[in-house]
GROMACS .gro file of C-alpha atoms in nm:
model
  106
    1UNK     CA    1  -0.405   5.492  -3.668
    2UNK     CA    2  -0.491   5.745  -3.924
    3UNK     CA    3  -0.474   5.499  -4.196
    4UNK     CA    4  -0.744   5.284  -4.007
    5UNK     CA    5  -0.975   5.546  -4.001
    6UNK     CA    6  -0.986   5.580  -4.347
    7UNK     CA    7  -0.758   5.905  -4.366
    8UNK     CA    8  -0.410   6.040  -4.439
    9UNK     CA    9  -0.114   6.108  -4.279
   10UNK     CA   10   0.120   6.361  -4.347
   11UNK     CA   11   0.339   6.517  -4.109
   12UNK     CA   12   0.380   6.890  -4.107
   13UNK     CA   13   0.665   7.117  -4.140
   14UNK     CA   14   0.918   6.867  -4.113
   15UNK     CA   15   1.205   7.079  -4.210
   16UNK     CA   16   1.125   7.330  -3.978
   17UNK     CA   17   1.415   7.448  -3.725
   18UNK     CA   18   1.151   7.465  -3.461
   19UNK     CA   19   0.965   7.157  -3.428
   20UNK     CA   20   1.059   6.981  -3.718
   21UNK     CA   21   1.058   6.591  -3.754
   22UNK     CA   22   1.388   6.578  -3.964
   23UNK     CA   23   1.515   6.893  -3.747
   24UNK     CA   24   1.472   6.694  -3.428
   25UNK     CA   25   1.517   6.365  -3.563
   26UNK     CA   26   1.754   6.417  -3.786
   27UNK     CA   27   1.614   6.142  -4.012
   28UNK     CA   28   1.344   5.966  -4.113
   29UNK     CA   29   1.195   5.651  -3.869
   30UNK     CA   30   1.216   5.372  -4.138
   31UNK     CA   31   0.897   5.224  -3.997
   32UNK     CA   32   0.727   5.570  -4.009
   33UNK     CA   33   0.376   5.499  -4.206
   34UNK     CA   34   0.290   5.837  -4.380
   35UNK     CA   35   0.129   5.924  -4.708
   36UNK     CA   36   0.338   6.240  -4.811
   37UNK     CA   37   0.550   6.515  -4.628
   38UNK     CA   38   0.446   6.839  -4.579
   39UNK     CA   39   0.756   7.094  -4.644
   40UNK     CA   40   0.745   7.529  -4.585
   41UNK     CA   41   0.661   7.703  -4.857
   42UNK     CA   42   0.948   7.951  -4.837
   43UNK     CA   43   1.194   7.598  -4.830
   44UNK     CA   44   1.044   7.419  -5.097
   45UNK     CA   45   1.385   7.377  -5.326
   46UNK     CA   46   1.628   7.441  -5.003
   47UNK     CA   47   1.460   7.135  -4.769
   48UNK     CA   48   1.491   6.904  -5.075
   49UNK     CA   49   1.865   7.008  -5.087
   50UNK     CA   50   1.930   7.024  -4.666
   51UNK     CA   51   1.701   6.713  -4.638
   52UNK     CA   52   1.824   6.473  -4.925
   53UNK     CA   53   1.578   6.180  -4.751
   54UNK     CA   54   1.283   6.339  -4.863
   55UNK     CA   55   1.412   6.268  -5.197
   56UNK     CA   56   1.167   6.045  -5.390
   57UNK     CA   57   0.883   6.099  -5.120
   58UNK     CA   58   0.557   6.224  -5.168
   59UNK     CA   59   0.587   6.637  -5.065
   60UNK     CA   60   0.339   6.864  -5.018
   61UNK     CA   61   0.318   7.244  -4.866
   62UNK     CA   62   0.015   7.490  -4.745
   63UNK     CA   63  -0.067   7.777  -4.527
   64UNK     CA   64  -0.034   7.575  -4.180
   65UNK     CA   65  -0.268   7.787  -4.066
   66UNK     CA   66  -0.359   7.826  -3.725
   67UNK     CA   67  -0.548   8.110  -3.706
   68UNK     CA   68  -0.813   8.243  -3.951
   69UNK     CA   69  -0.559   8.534  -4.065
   70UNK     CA   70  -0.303   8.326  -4.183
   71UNK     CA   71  -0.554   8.076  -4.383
   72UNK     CA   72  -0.464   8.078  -4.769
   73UNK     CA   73  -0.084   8.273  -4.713
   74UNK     CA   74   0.076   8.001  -4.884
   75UNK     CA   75  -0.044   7.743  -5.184
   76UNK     CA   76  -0.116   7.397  -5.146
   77UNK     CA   77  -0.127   7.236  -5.501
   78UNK     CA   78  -0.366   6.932  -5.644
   79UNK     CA   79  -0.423   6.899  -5.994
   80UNK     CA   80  -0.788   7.011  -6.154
   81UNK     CA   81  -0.859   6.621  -6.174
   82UNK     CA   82  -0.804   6.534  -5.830
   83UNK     CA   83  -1.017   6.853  -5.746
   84UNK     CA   84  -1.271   6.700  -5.896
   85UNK     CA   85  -1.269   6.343  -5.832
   86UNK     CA   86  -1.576   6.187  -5.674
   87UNK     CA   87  -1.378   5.937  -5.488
   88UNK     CA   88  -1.374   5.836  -5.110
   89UNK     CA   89  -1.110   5.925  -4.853
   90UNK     CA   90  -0.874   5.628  -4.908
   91UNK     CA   91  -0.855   5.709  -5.298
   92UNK     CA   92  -0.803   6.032  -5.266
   93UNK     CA   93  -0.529   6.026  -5.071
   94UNK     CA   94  -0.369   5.777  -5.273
   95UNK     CA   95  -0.411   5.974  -5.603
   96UNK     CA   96  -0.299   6.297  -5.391
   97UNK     CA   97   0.036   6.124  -5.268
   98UNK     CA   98   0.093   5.930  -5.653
   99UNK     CA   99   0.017   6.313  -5.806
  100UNK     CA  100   0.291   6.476  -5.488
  101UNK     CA  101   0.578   6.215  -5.597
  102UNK     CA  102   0.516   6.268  -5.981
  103UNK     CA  103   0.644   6.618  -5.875
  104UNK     CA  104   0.299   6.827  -5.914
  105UNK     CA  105   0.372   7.059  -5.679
  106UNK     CA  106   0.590   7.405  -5.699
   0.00000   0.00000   0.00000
């Protein structure tokens, strides 16, 4: 649905014991639609290890915030370019996941 709105879609915390996709899943739906994976900070190198289908996928991580406190606790990484770029929603997006699979983040 996100996708015909014009925006992205990218699960949080997937490796996450509680509430996790993969950790109640177990896997990945293979007609999931998503444009990258977000991953905890403090697992970046371990969920790539414990979680060997996120291998090759677009992965992200940030703050996930939810109160003002916790806002900016953790990094989420785009490149100065895509900082910058004057593009719409859709592009975006699509630069941010190409940029996330290259392996531009920690």
């Amino acid at each position: 649905m996100s996708h015909g709105l014009g925006g992205l879609s990218i699960p949080a915390h997937v490796d996450r014991s509680a509430n996790g996709l993969l950790r109640l899943l177990g896997f990945v739906p293979p007609k999931l639609q998503v444009d990258a994976f977000e991953v905890s900070a403090s697992h970046w190198g371990g969920s790539l290890k414990s979680f060997p289908e996120l291998q090759g996928r677009p992965l992200t991580t940030a703050s996930d915030a939810h109160c003002l406190a916790d806002i900016g606790r953790a990094v989420a990484y785009i490149s100065e370019d895509l900082a910058r770029a004057r593009v719409d929603a859709v592009e975006w997006g699509r630069r941010l996941s190409e940029e996330l699979l290259a392996g531009g983040a920690p």
